[in-house]
PDB file of C-alpha atoms and ligand atoms in Angstrom:
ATOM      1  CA  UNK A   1       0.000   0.000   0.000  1.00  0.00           C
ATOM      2  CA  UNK A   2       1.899   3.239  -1.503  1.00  0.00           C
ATOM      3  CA  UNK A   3       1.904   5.867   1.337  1.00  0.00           C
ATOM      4  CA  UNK A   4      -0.177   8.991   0.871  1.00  0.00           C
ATOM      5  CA  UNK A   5       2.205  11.560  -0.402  1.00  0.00           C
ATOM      6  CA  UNK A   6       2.547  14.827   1.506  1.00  0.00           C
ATOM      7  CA  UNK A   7       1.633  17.555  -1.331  1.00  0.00           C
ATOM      8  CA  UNK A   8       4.736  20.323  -1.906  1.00  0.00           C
ATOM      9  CA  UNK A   9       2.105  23.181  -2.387  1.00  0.00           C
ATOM     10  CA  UNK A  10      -1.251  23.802  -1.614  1.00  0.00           C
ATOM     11  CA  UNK A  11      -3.299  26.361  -3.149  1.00  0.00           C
ATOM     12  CA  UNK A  12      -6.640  27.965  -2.513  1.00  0.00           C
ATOM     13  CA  UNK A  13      -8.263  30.334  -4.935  1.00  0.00           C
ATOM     14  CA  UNK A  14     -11.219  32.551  -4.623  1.00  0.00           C
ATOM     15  CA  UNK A  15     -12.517  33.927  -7.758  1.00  0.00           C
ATOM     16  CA  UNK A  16     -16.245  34.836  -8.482  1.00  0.00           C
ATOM     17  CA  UNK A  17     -15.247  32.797 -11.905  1.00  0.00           C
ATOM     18  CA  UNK A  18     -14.341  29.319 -10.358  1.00  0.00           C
ATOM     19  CA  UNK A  19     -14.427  28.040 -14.422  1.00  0.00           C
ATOM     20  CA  UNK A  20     -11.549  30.109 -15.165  1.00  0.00           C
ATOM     21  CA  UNK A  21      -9.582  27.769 -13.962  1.00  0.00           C
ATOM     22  CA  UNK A  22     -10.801  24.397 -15.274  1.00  0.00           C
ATOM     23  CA  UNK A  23      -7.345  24.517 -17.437  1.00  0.00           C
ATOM     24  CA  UNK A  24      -5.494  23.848 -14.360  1.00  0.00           C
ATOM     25  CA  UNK A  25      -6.347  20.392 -14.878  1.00  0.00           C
ATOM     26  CA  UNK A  26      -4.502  20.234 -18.160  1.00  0.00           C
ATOM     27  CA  UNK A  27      -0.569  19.072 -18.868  1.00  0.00           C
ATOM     28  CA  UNK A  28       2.229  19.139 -16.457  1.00  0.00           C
ATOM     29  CA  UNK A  29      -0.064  21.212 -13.546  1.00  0.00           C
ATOM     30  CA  UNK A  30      -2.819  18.401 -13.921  1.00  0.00           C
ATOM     31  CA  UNK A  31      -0.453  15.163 -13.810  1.00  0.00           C
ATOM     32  CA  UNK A  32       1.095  16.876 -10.845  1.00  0.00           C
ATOM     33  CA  UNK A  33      -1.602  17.023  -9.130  1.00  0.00           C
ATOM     34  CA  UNK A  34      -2.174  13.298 -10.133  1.00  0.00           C
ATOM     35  CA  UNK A  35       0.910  12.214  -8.681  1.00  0.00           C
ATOM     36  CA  UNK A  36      -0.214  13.769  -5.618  1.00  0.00           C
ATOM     37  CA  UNK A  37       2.691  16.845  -5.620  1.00  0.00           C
ATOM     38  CA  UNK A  38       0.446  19.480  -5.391  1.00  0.00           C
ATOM     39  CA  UNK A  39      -3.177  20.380  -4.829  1.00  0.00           C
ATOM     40  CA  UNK A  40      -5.633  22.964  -5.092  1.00  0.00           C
ATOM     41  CA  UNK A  41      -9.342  23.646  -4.553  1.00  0.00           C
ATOM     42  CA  UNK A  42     -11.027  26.565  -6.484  1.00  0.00           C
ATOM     43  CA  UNK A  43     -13.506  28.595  -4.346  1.00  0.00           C
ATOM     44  CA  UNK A  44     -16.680  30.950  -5.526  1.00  0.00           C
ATOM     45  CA  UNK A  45     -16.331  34.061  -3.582  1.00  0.00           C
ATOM     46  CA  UNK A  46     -19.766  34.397  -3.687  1.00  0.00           C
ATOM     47  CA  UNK A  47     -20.210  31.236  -1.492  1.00  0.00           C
ATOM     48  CA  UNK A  48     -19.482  33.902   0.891  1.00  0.00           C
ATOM     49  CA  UNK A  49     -22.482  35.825   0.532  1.00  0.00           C
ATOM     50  CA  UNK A  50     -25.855  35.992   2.144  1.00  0.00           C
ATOM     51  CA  UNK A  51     -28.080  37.813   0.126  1.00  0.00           C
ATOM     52  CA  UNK A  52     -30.781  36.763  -2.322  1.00  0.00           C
ATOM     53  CA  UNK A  53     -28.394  38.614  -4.755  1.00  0.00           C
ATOM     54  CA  UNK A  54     -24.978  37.407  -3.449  1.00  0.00           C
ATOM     55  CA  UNK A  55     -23.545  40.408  -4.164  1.00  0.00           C
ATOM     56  CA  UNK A  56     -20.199  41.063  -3.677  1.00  0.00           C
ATOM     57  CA  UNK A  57     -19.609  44.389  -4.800  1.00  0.00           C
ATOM     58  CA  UNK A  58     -20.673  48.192  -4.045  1.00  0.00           C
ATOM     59  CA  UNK A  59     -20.279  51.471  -4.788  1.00  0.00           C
ATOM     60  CA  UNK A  60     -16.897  53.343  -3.648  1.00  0.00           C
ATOM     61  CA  UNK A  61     -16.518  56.060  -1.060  1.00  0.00           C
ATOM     62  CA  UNK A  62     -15.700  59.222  -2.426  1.00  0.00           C
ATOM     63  CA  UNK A  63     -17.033  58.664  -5.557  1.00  0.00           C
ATOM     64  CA  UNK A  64     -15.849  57.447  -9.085  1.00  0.00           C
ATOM     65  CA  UNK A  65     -16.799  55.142 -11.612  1.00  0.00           C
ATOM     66  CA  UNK A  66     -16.844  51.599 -11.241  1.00  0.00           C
ATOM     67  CA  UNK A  67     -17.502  49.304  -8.414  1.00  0.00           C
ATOM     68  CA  UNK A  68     -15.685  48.354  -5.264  1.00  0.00           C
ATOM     69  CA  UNK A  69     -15.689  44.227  -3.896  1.00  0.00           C
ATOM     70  CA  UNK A  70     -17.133  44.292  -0.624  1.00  0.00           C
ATOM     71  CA  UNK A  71     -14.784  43.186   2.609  1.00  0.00           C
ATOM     72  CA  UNK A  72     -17.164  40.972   4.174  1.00  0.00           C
ATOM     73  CA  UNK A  73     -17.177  38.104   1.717  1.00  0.00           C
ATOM     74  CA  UNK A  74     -13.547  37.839   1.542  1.00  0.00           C
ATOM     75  CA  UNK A  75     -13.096  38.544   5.180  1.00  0.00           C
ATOM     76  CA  UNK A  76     -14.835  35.346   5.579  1.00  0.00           C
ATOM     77  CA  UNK A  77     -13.683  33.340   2.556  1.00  0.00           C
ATOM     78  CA  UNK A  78     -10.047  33.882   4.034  1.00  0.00           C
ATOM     79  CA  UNK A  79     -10.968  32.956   7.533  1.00  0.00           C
ATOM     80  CA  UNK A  80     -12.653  30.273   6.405  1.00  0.00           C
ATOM     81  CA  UNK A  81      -9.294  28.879   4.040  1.00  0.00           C
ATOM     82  CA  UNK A  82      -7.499  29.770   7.541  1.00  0.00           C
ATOM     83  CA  UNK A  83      -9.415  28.300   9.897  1.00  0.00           C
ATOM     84  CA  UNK A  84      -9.349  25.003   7.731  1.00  0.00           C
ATOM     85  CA  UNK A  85      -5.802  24.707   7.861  1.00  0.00           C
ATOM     86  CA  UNK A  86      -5.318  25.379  11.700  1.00  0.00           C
ATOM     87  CA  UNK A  87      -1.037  26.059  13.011  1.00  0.00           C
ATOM     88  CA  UNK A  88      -0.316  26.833   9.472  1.00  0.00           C
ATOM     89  CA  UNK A  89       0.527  30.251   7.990  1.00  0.00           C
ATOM     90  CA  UNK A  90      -0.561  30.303   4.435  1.00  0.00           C
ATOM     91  CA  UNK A  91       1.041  32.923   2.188  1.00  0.00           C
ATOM     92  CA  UNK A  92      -1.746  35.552   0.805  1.00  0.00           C
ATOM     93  CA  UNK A  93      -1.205  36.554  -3.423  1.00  0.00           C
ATOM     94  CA  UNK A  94      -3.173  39.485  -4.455  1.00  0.00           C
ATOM     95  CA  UNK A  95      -2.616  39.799  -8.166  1.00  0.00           C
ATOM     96  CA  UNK A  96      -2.905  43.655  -8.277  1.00  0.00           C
ATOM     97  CA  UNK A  97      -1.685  46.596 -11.448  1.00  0.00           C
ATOM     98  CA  UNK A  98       0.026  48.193  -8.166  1.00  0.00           C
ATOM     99  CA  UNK A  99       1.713  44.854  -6.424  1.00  0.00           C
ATOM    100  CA  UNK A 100       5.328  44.560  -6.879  1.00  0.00           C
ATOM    101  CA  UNK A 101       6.415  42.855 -10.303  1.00  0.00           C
ATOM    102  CA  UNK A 102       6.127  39.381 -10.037  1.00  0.00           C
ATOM    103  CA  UNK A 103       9.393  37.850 -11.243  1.00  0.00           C
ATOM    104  CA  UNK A 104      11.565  34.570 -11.269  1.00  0.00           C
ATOM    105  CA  UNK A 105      12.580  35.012  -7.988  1.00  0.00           C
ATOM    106  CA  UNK A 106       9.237  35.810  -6.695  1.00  0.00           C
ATOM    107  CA  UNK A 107       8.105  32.680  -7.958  1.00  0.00           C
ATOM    108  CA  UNK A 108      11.213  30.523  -6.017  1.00  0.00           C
ATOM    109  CA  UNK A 109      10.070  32.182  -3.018  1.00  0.00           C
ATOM    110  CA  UNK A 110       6.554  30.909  -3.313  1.00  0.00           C
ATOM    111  CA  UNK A 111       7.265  27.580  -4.147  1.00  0.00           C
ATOM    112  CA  UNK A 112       8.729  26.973  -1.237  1.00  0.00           C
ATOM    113  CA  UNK A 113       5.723  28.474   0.755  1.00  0.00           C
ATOM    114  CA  UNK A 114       3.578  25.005   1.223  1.00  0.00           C
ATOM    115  CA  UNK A 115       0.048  26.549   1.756  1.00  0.00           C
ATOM    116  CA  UNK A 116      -0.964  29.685  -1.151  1.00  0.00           C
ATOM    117  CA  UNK A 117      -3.888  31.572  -0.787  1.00  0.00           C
ATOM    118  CA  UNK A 118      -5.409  33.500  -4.519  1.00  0.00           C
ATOM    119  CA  UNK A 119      -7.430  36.536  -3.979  1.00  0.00           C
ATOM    120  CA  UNK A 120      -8.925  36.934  -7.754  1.00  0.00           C
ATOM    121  CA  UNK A 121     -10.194  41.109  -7.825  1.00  0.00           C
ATOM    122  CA  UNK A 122     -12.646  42.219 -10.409  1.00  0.00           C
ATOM    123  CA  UNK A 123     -14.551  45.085 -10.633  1.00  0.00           C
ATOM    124  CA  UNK A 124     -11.891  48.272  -9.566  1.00  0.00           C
ATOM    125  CA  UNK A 125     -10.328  46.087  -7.029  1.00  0.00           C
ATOM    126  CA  UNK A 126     -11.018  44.460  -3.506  1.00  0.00           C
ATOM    127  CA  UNK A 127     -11.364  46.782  -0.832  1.00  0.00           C
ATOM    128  CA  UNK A 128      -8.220  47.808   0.744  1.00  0.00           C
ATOM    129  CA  UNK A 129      -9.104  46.783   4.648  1.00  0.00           C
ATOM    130  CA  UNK A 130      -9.298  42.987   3.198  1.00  0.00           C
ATOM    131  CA  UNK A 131      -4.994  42.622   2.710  1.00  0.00           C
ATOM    132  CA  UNK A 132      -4.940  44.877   6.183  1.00  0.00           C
ATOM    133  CA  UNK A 133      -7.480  42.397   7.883  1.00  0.00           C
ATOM    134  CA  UNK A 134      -5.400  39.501   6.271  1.00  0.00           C
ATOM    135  CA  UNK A 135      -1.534  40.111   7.893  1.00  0.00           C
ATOM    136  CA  UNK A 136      -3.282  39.324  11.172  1.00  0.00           C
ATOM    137  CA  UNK A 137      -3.017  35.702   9.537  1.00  0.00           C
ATOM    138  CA  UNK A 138      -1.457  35.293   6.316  1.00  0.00           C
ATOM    139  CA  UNK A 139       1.902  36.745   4.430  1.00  0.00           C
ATOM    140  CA  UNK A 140       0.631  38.758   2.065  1.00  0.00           C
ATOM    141  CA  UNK A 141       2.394  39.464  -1.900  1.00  0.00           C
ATOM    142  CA  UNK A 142       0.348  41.720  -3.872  1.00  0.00           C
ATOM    143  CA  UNK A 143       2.130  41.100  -7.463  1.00  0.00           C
ATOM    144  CA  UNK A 144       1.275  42.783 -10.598  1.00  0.00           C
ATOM    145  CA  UNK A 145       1.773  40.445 -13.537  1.00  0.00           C
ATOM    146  CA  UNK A 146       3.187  43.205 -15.652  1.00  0.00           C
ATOM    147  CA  UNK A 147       2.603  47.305 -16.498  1.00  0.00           C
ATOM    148  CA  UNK A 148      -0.771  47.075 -18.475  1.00  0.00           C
ATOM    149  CA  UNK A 149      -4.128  46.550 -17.560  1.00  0.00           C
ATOM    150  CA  UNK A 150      -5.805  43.686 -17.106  1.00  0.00           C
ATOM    151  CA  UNK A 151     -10.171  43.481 -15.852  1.00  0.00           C
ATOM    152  CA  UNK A 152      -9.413  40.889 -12.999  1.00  0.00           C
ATOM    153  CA  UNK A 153      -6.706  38.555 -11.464  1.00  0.00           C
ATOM    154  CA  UNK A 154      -7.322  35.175 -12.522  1.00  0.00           C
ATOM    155  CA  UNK A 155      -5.670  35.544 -15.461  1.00  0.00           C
ATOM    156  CA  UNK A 156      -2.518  36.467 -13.192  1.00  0.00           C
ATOM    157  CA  UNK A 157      -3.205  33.747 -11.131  1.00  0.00           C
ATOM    158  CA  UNK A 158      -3.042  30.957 -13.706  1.00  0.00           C
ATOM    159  CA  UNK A 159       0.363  32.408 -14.538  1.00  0.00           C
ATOM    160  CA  UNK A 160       1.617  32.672 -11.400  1.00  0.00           C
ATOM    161  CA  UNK A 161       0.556  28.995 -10.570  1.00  0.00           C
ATOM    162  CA  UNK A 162       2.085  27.915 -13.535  1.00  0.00           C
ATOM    163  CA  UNK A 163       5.408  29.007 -13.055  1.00  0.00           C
ATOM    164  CA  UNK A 164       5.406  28.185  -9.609  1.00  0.00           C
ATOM    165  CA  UNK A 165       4.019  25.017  -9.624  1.00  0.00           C
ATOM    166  CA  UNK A 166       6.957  23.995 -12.127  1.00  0.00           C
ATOM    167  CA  UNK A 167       9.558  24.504  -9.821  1.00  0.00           C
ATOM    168  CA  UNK A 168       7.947  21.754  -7.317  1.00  0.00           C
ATOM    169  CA  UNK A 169      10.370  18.727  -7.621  1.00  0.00           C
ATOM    170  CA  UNK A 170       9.041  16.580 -10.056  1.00  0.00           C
ATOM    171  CA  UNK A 171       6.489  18.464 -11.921  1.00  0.00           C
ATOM    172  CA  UNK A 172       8.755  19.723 -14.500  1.00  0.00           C
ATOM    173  CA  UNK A 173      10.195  15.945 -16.371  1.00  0.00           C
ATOM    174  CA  UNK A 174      13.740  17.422 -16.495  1.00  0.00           C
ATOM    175  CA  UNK A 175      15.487  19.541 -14.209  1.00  0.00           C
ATOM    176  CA  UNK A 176      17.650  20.127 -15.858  1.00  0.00           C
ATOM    177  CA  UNK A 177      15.479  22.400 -18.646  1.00  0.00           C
ATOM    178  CA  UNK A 178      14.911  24.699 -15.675  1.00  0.00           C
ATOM    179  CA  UNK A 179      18.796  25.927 -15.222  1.00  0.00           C
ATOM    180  CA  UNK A 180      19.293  27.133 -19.166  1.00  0.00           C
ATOM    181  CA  UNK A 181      15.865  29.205 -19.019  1.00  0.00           C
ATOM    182  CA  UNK A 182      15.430  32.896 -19.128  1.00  0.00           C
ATOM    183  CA  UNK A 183      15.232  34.389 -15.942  1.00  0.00           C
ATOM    184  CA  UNK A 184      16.047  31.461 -14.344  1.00  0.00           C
ATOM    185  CA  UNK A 185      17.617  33.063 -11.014  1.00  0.00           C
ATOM    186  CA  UNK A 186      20.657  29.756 -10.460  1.00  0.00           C
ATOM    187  CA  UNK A 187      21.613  31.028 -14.305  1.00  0.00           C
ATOM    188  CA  UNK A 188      23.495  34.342 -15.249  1.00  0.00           C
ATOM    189  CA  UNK A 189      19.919  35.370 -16.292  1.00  0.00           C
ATOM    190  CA  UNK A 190      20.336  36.129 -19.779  1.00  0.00           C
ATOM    191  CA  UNK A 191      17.299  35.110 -21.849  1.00  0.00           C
ATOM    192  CA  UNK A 192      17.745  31.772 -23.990  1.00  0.00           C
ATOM    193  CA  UNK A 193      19.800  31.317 -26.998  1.00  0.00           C
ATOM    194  CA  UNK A 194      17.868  30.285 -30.279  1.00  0.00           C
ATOM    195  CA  UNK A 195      16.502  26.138 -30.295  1.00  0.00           C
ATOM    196  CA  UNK A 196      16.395  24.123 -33.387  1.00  0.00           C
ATOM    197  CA  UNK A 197      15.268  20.526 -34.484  1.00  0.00           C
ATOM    198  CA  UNK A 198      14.897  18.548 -37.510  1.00  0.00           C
ATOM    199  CA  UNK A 199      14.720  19.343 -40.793  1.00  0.00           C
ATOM    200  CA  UNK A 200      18.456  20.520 -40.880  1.00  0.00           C
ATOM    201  CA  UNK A 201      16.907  22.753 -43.891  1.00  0.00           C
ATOM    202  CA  UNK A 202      13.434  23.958 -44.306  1.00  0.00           C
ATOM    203  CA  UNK A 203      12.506  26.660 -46.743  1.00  0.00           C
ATOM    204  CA  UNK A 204      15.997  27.066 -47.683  1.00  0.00           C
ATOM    205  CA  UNK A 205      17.097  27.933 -44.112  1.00  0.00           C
ATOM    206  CA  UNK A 206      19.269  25.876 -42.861  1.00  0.00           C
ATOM    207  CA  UNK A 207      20.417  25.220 -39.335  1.00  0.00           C
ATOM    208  CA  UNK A 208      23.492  26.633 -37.618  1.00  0.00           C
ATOM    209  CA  UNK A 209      26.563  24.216 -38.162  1.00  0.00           C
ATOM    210  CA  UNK A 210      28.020  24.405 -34.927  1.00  0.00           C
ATOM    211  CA  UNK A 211      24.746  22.218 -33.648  1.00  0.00           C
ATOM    212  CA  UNK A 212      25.689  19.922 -35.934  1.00  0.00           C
ATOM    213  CA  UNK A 213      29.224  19.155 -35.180  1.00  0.00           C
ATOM    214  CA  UNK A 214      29.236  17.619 -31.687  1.00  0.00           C
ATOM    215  CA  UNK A 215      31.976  20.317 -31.039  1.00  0.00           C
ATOM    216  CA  UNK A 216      29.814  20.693 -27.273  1.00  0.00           C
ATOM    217  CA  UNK A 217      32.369  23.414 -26.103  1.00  0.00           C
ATOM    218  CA  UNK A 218      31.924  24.944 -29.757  1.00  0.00           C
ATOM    219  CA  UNK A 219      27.880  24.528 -28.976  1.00  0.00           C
ATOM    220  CA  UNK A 220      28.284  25.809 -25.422  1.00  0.00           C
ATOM    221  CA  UNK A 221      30.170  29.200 -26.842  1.00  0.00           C
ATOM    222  CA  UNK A 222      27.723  29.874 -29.623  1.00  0.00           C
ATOM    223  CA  UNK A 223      24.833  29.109 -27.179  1.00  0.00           C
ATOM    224  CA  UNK A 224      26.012  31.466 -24.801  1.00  0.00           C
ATOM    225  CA  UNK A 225      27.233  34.226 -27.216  1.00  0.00           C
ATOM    226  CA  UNK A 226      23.607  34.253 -28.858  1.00  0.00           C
ATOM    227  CA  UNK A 227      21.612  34.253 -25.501  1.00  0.00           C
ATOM    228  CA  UNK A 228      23.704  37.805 -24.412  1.00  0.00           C
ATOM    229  CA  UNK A 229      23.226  38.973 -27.801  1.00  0.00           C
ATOM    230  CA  UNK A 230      19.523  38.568 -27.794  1.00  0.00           C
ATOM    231  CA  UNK A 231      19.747  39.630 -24.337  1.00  0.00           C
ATOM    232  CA  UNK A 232      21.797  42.889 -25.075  1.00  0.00           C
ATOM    233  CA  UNK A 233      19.340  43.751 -28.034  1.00  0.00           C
ATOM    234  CA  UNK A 234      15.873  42.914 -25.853  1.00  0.00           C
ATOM    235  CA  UNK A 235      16.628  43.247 -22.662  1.00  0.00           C
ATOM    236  CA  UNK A 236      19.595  45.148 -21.883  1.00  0.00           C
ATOM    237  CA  UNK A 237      18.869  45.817 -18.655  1.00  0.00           C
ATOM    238  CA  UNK A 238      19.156  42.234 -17.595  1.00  0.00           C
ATOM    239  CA  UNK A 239      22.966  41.635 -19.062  1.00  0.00           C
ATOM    240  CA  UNK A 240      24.954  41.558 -16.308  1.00  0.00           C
ATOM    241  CA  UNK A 241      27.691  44.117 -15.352  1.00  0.00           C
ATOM    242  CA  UNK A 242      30.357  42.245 -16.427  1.00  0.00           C
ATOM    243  CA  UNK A 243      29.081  41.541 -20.182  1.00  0.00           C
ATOM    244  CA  UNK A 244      27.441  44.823 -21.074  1.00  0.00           C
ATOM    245  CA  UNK A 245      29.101  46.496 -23.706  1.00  0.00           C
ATOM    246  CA  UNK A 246      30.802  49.637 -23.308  1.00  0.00           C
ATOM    247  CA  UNK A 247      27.802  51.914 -24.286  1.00  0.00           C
ATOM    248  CA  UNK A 248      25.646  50.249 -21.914  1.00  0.00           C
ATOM    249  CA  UNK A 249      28.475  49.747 -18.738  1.00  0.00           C
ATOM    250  CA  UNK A 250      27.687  52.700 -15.930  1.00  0.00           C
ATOM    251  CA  UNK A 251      29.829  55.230 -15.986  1.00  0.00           C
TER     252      UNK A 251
HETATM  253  C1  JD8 B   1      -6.267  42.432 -10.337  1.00  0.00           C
HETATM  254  C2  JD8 B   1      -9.451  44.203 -10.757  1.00  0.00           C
HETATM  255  C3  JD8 B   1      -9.212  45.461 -12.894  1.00  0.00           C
HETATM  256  C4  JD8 B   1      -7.635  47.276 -12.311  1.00  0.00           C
HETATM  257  C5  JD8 B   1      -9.605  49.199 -13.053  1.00  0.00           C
HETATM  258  C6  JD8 B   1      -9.478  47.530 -14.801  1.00  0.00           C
HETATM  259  C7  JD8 B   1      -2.183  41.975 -12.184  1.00  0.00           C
HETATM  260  N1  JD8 B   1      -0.639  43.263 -14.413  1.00  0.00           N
HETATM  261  C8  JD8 B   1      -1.981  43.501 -14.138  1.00  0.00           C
HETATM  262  N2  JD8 B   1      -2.773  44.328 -14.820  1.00  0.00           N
HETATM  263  N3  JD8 B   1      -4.038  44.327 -14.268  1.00  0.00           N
HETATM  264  C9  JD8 B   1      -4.030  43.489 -13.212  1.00  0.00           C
HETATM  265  C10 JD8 B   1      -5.223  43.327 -12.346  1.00  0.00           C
HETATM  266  C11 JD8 B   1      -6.393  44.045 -12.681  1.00  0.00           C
HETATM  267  C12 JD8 B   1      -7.483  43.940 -11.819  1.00  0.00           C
HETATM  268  C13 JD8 B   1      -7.426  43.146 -10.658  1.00  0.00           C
HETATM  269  C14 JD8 B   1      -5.169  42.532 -11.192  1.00  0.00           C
HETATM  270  C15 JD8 B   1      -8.678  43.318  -9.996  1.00  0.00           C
HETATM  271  N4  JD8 B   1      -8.729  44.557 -11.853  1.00  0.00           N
HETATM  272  C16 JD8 B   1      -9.068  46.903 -12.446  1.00  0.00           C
HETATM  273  C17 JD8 B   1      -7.493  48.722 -11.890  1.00  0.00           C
HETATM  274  C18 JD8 B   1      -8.184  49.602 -12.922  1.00  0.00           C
HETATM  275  N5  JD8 B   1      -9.795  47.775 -13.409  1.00  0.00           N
HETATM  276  C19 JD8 B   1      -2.729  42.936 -13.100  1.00  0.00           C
HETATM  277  N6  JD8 B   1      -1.691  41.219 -11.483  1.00  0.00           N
END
């Protein structure tokens, strides 16, 4: 009889659109969940609610367009997710245009959290007394996915899941395709060098030699000297000191 394995993560989302994230179920994030390394249960906010209408929004004080989520239903949707889940402090994430970016390193530092909390907003946002309520018992992240606008967080949420739930032993085949990745923090960082596979030619374009000689120090160089190129000519601000070019190096 194969002992019950202890799940690396744990996630609880609250969303007023639970079917947003049916998807989870699909590829690596679903089989992981199979194999019993991570779980999650998807909440309806509006579970939370005790009114004919279950409303969970209202007008905002001081005016303005739009509407405002209500505290009380999360108030209690986040005791509740507490409450079940007694001696543990879960980590809050509060996908938000104003949270800090949510990068690479953000998502290391979550994986190793055991017990995540989603607060999905819609509308203009949750009210702001729901994070203050919630650092009496949770760590709370509000992370903004990137600088435009988006109408809610569950689309930030399925991202954020996804890259953090591939850094959970196991979920991702091969480790090893986690060091040579962009951003990946254990790397120097640079984004990745150009990938190829068969046909050696196709339209007339024909793959770079080098991967072709099973020179792998040759391979290695060329690797590397692409990914700072592309890096230099995308990013620039993520080459590191010692490789940026004179025009870019501080003064
Ligand atoms: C959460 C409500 C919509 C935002 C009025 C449009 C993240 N990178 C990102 N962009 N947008 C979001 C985001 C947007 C959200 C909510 C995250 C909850 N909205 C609001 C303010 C302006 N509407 C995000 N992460």
């Amino acid at each position: 009889m194969t002992a019950e394995r202890v799940p690396r993560l744990a996630l609880d989302i609250v969303t007023i659109f639970p079917d947003y994230f049916a998807p989870l179920g699909l590829s690596l994030i679903g089989k992981a969940r199979d194999a019993g390394l991570l779980t999650w249960t998807v909440h309806d906010l509006r579970d939370w609610t005790h009114d004919r209408h279950r409303t969970v929004d209202d007008t905002p004080y001081g005016g303005g367009a739009g509407m405002v989520m209500k505290p009380e239903p999360w108030g209690d949707a986040l005791d509740a997710i507490a409450d079940a889940h007694p001696g543990t402090r879960p980590t809050l994430v509060v996908p938000s245009p104003a949270g800090e970016p949510f990068r690479q390193s953000v998502a290391h530092e979550l994986a190793g959290a055991g017990r995540l909390v989603f607060a999905c907003g819609r509308y203009e946002g949750i009210d702001a007394r729901v994070v203050e309520y919630a650092r009496t018992r949770m760590d709370v992240r509000e992370l903004s996915l990137g600088d435009y606008v988006l109408n809610g967080g569950e689309v930030a949420v399925l991202a954020i899941v996804e890259a953090v739930a591939r850094l959970i032993p196991g979920v991702v085949g091969n480790p090893d395709s986690l060091v040579e990745e962009s951003h990946a923090v254990d790397g120097e960082g640079l984004l990745e060098y150009p990938v190829y596979t068969k046909p050696a030619s196709w339209h007339r374009l024909d793959v770079p030699g080098v991967l072709l000689s099973g020179n792998h120090g040759a391979i290695a160089a060329w690797r590397r000297a692409r990914a700072l190129e592309r890096t230099t000519a995308t990013r620039p601000d993520l080459v590191p000191e010692a490789h940026a070019p004179l025009h870019l190096a501080a003064d």
